[in-house]
Amino acid sequence: MFRYTKATFARELVMLLIALAFIFPVYVLVNMSLRPANDATSALVPSAQPTFDNFIQAWNEAGLAQALLNSAIVTVTSVVLIVAISSMAAYPLARVMSKLSTTVFWIVLVGMMIPFQVALIPLYQTMRDLGLLGSLASLILFYTGSQVPFSVFLYTGFLRTLERDYEEAAALDGAGTFRTFTSIVFPLLRPITGTVIILNAITVWNDFLVPLLYLSGTPQQTVTVALYAFVGQFVSDWPVVFAGLVISVVPVLLVYFLMQKQIIKGFAGGLKG
């Protein structure tokens, strides 16, 4: 029978403090976004006259509609390509046990260790020579290439925990490698796919430096760059700035809450492997 002890109370208290530490910045962000511009009270004090006018002003004056659409296009396209390339690349690396596959796997891991800043300028010159600067395609190519190594690492670790029974049965029925992967293996990768999607989506959505460099001087802007310019224009109107930040984080939070079970299963499977 479970007994509520002092140790249990201490653990619950620690968990409560940790939860408050994570919730506190969110509270400040939302509280500041709801207060009028002339409200000079502390950010810790709830606004006496909350208003949604800040969100309307941020949406209209910062061009967040187009910026959110651009970020969504870049994020969704990049993540789809990352999932497709990484999962197919990880399958032979996890199933073919040979020196070649092991060597290739370690070469892929090297891509995780190279800081992307090292290749930022050479890639910028390549994008310029290809005529892709100022377009969303340059961001999609950059994110796809930079995030594939990490995603291959996650998929490979998860694949090594899966039994081969279903694959062997499909082979006996005459299914080829590609058919086996698409019909049998990939559906089993749903947990780790959820993890790959959310981690890469957050990385792509929140990135600031690459869009600032590759889209500079063009009307095409992602949400992070749009908010940066917005802060410069409305530096004294912080409630509007915070309202724009709230708008920008809502899509990522929705995706996370919808896929949190798959994310937990994916991490658990990867750790187990």
XYZ file of C-alpha atoms in Angstrom:
273
model
C 0.000 0.000 0.000
C 1.289 3.433 -0.944
C 2.232 5.655 1.987
C 2.620 9.409 1.691
C 5.936 10.162 3.360
C 8.159 13.188 3.876
C 10.323 12.011 0.986
C 7.266 11.971 -1.296
C 6.358 15.488 -0.191
C 9.928 16.661 -0.867
C 9.878 15.176 -4.384
C 6.531 16.789 -5.138
C 7.802 20.118 -3.856
C 10.896 19.924 -6.074
C 8.752 19.036 -9.102
C 6.427 21.944 -8.319
C 9.353 24.368 -8.134
C 10.732 23.082 -11.442
C 7.298 23.500 -13.062
C 7.042 27.061 -11.756
C 10.499 27.837 -13.120
C 9.340 26.801 -16.608
C 5.933 28.489 -16.353
C 7.243 31.815 -15.038
C 8.706 33.110 -18.369
C 5.507 32.127 -20.165
C 3.446 34.011 -17.596
C 5.568 37.144 -18.021
C 5.340 36.890 -21.816
C 1.547 36.556 -21.854
C 1.043 39.137 -19.106
C 3.113 41.737 -20.940
C 1.326 41.049 -24.223
C -2.075 41.772 -22.662
C -1.336 45.069 -20.942
C -1.958 48.561 -22.386
C 1.015 50.622 -23.497
C 0.538 53.115 -20.639
C 0.621 50.402 -17.953
C 3.887 50.899 -16.073
C 3.356 48.292 -13.363
C 5.745 45.406 -12.798
C 5.737 42.536 -15.277
C 4.984 40.223 -12.356
C 1.687 41.960 -11.557
C -1.329 40.878 -13.642
C -2.656 43.681 -15.820
C -5.690 45.447 -14.379
C -7.005 46.220 -17.882
C -6.001 43.373 -20.236
C -6.458 44.076 -23.929
C -6.077 42.161 -27.186
C -5.361 45.300 -29.190
C -1.648 44.537 -29.003
C -2.164 41.324 -30.983
C -4.145 43.149 -33.673
C -1.483 45.848 -33.937
C 1.332 43.303 -34.095
C -0.457 41.291 -36.764
C -1.200 44.286 -38.975
C 1.898 46.455 -38.581
C 4.638 43.816 -38.442
C 3.461 41.829 -41.457
C 3.223 38.655 -39.391
C 0.694 37.022 -41.703
C 3.166 36.735 -44.615
C 6.064 36.015 -42.264
C 4.184 33.157 -40.602
C 3.269 31.759 -44.019
C 6.906 31.891 -45.145
C 8.077 30.212 -41.934
C 5.409 27.544 -42.319
C 6.424 26.827 -45.927
C 10.105 26.581 -45.042
C 9.506 24.502 -41.912
C 7.030 22.027 -43.397
C 8.979 21.495 -46.625
C 12.299 21.128 -44.802
C 10.904 18.695 -42.243
C 9.234 16.544 -44.916
C 12.509 16.304 -46.850
C 14.491 15.624 -43.668
C 12.153 12.801 -42.631
C 12.132 11.215 -46.097
C 15.901 11.385 -46.650
C 16.933 10.491 -43.091
C 14.605 7.533 -42.652
C 15.595 5.964 -45.982
C 19.289 6.592 -45.325
C 19.111 5.144 -41.808
C 17.387 1.922 -42.897
C 20.397 0.301 -44.655
C 22.780 1.745 -42.052
C 20.845 -0.026 -39.303
C 20.139 -3.275 -41.146
C 23.290 -3.908 -43.189
C 25.985 -4.962 -40.738
C 29.221 -4.395 -42.620
C 32.345 -2.288 -42.391
C 31.067 -0.062 -45.202
C 27.776 0.747 -43.456
C 29.584 1.394 -40.182
C 32.046 3.708 -41.913
C 29.259 5.590 -43.669
C 27.383 5.928 -40.378
C 30.399 7.511 -38.700
C 30.907 9.824 -41.670
C 27.310 10.963 -41.272
C 27.918 11.593 -37.582
C 30.831 13.850 -38.462
C 28.236 16.156 -39.987
C 26.784 16.635 -36.509
C 30.109 17.843 -35.149
C 30.845 20.506 -37.757
C 29.515 23.928 -36.654
C 27.205 25.260 -39.311
C 28.869 28.674 -38.990
C 31.947 27.172 -40.666
C 30.006 26.503 -43.856
C 27.760 29.557 -43.666
C 29.801 31.823 -45.959
C 30.735 29.119 -48.550
C 27.102 28.066 -48.712
C 26.077 31.699 -49.077
C 28.372 32.000 -52.095
C 26.982 28.756 -53.522
C 23.403 29.961 -53.119
C 24.388 33.237 -54.796
C 25.943 31.420 -57.753
C 22.812 29.278 -58.087
C 20.603 32.361 -58.018
C 18.721 31.200 -54.929
C 19.497 34.089 -52.588
C 16.358 35.897 -51.497
C 14.182 32.831 -52.042
C 12.725 30.371 -49.573
C 14.377 27.540 -51.531
C 17.781 28.577 -50.182
C 16.562 28.109 -46.608
C 14.971 24.761 -47.409
C 18.178 23.434 -48.956
C 20.275 24.695 -46.045
C 18.073 23.235 -43.312
C 17.628 19.916 -45.096
C 21.351 19.416 -45.510
C 22.297 20.581 -42.025
C 19.669 18.586 -40.123
C 19.904 15.244 -41.944
C 22.944 13.917 -39.983
C 21.252 14.340 -36.596
C 18.019 12.831 -37.899
C 19.867 9.851 -39.393
C 21.453 9.286 -35.976
C 18.021 9.224 -34.297
C 16.454 6.929 -36.908
C 19.385 4.515 -36.868
C 19.293 4.167 -33.084
C 15.560 3.478 -33.151
C 15.748 1.044 -36.064
C 18.286 -1.073 -34.217
C 15.706 -1.710 -31.475
C 13.113 -3.076 -33.926
C 12.807 -6.784 -34.582
C 13.103 -8.000 -38.177
C 10.189 -10.433 -38.089
C 7.822 -8.286 -40.163
C 10.542 -7.497 -42.691
C 11.444 -11.155 -43.095
C 7.768 -12.028 -43.587
C 7.441 -9.329 -46.247
C 10.544 -10.661 -48.009
C 9.037 -14.151 -48.058
C 5.928 -12.687 -49.690
C 8.088 -11.232 -52.456
C 8.222 -7.603 -51.329
C 11.279 -5.643 -52.415
C 13.416 -3.478 -50.169
C 11.626 -0.237 -51.013
C 8.168 -1.799 -50.623
C 9.200 -3.342 -47.303
C 10.439 -0.008 -46.052
C 7.410 2.029 -47.106
C 4.753 -0.526 -46.122
C 6.290 -2.239 -43.085
C 9.216 -0.344 -41.593
C 8.236 3.302 -41.915
C 4.875 2.894 -40.115
C 6.805 1.314 -37.221
C 8.975 4.435 -37.073
C 6.066 6.638 -36.042
C 7.396 7.383 -32.510
C 10.869 8.460 -33.641
C 9.382 10.277 -36.644
C 7.391 12.392 -34.209
C 10.595 13.212 -32.363
C 12.435 14.078 -35.580
C 9.561 16.288 -36.722
C 9.246 18.331 -33.554
C 12.995 18.778 -32.964
C 13.647 19.871 -36.532
C 10.511 21.998 -36.691
C 11.580 23.932 -33.600
C 15.106 24.375 -34.976
C 13.939 25.609 -38.368
C 11.094 27.757 -37.052
C 13.217 29.558 -34.446
C 16.345 30.074 -36.545
C 17.294 33.700 -37.030
C 20.795 33.954 -38.497
C 20.284 31.983 -41.729
C 17.064 33.781 -42.815
C 18.633 37.130 -41.914
C 21.647 36.338 -44.115
C 19.966 34.597 -47.039
C 16.817 36.760 -47.283
C 18.417 40.111 -46.478
C 17.150 42.977 -48.632
C 14.099 41.096 -49.920
C 10.414 41.246 -48.935
C 10.578 37.519 -48.147
C 11.020 37.249 -44.380
C 10.457 34.543 -41.798
C 8.744 35.258 -38.517
C 11.960 35.611 -36.522
C 13.376 38.231 -38.894
C 10.037 40.043 -39.038
C 9.958 40.253 -35.249
C 13.528 41.556 -35.219
C 12.604 44.419 -37.527
C 9.432 44.922 -35.535
C 11.358 45.421 -32.302
C 13.529 47.996 -34.013
C 10.493 49.932 -35.200
C 8.454 49.708 -32.012
C 11.223 49.587 -29.457
C 9.227 51.600 -26.902
C 5.993 49.650 -27.314
C 6.965 46.448 -25.575
C 3.415 45.072 -25.112
C 3.067 44.933 -28.912
C 6.459 43.256 -29.181
C 5.470 40.606 -26.654
C 2.162 40.082 -28.458
C 4.110 39.343 -31.644
C 6.258 36.846 -29.733
C 3.163 35.074 -28.431
C 1.779 34.807 -31.965
C 5.070 33.359 -33.207
C 5.338 30.613 -30.571
C 1.741 29.389 -30.718
C 2.175 27.199 -33.873
C 5.202 25.379 -32.407
C 3.434 24.795 -29.084
C 0.396 23.364 -30.862
C 2.541 20.925 -32.835
C 4.370 19.877 -29.681
C 1.210 19.237 -27.668
C -0.303 17.243 -30.531
C 2.804 15.032 -30.848
C 4.109 14.846 -27.289
C 3.312 11.114 -26.906
C 5.252 10.244 -30.053
C 8.147 12.427 -28.904
C 8.396 10.643 -25.545
C 8.192 7.225 -27.210
C 10.836 8.220 -29.739
C 13.301 9.349 -27.095
C 12.603 6.250 -25.010
C 13.212 3.989 -28.000
C 16.419 5.799 -28.903
C 17.754 5.567 -25.354
C 16.854 1.917 -25.181
C 18.782 1.252 -28.372
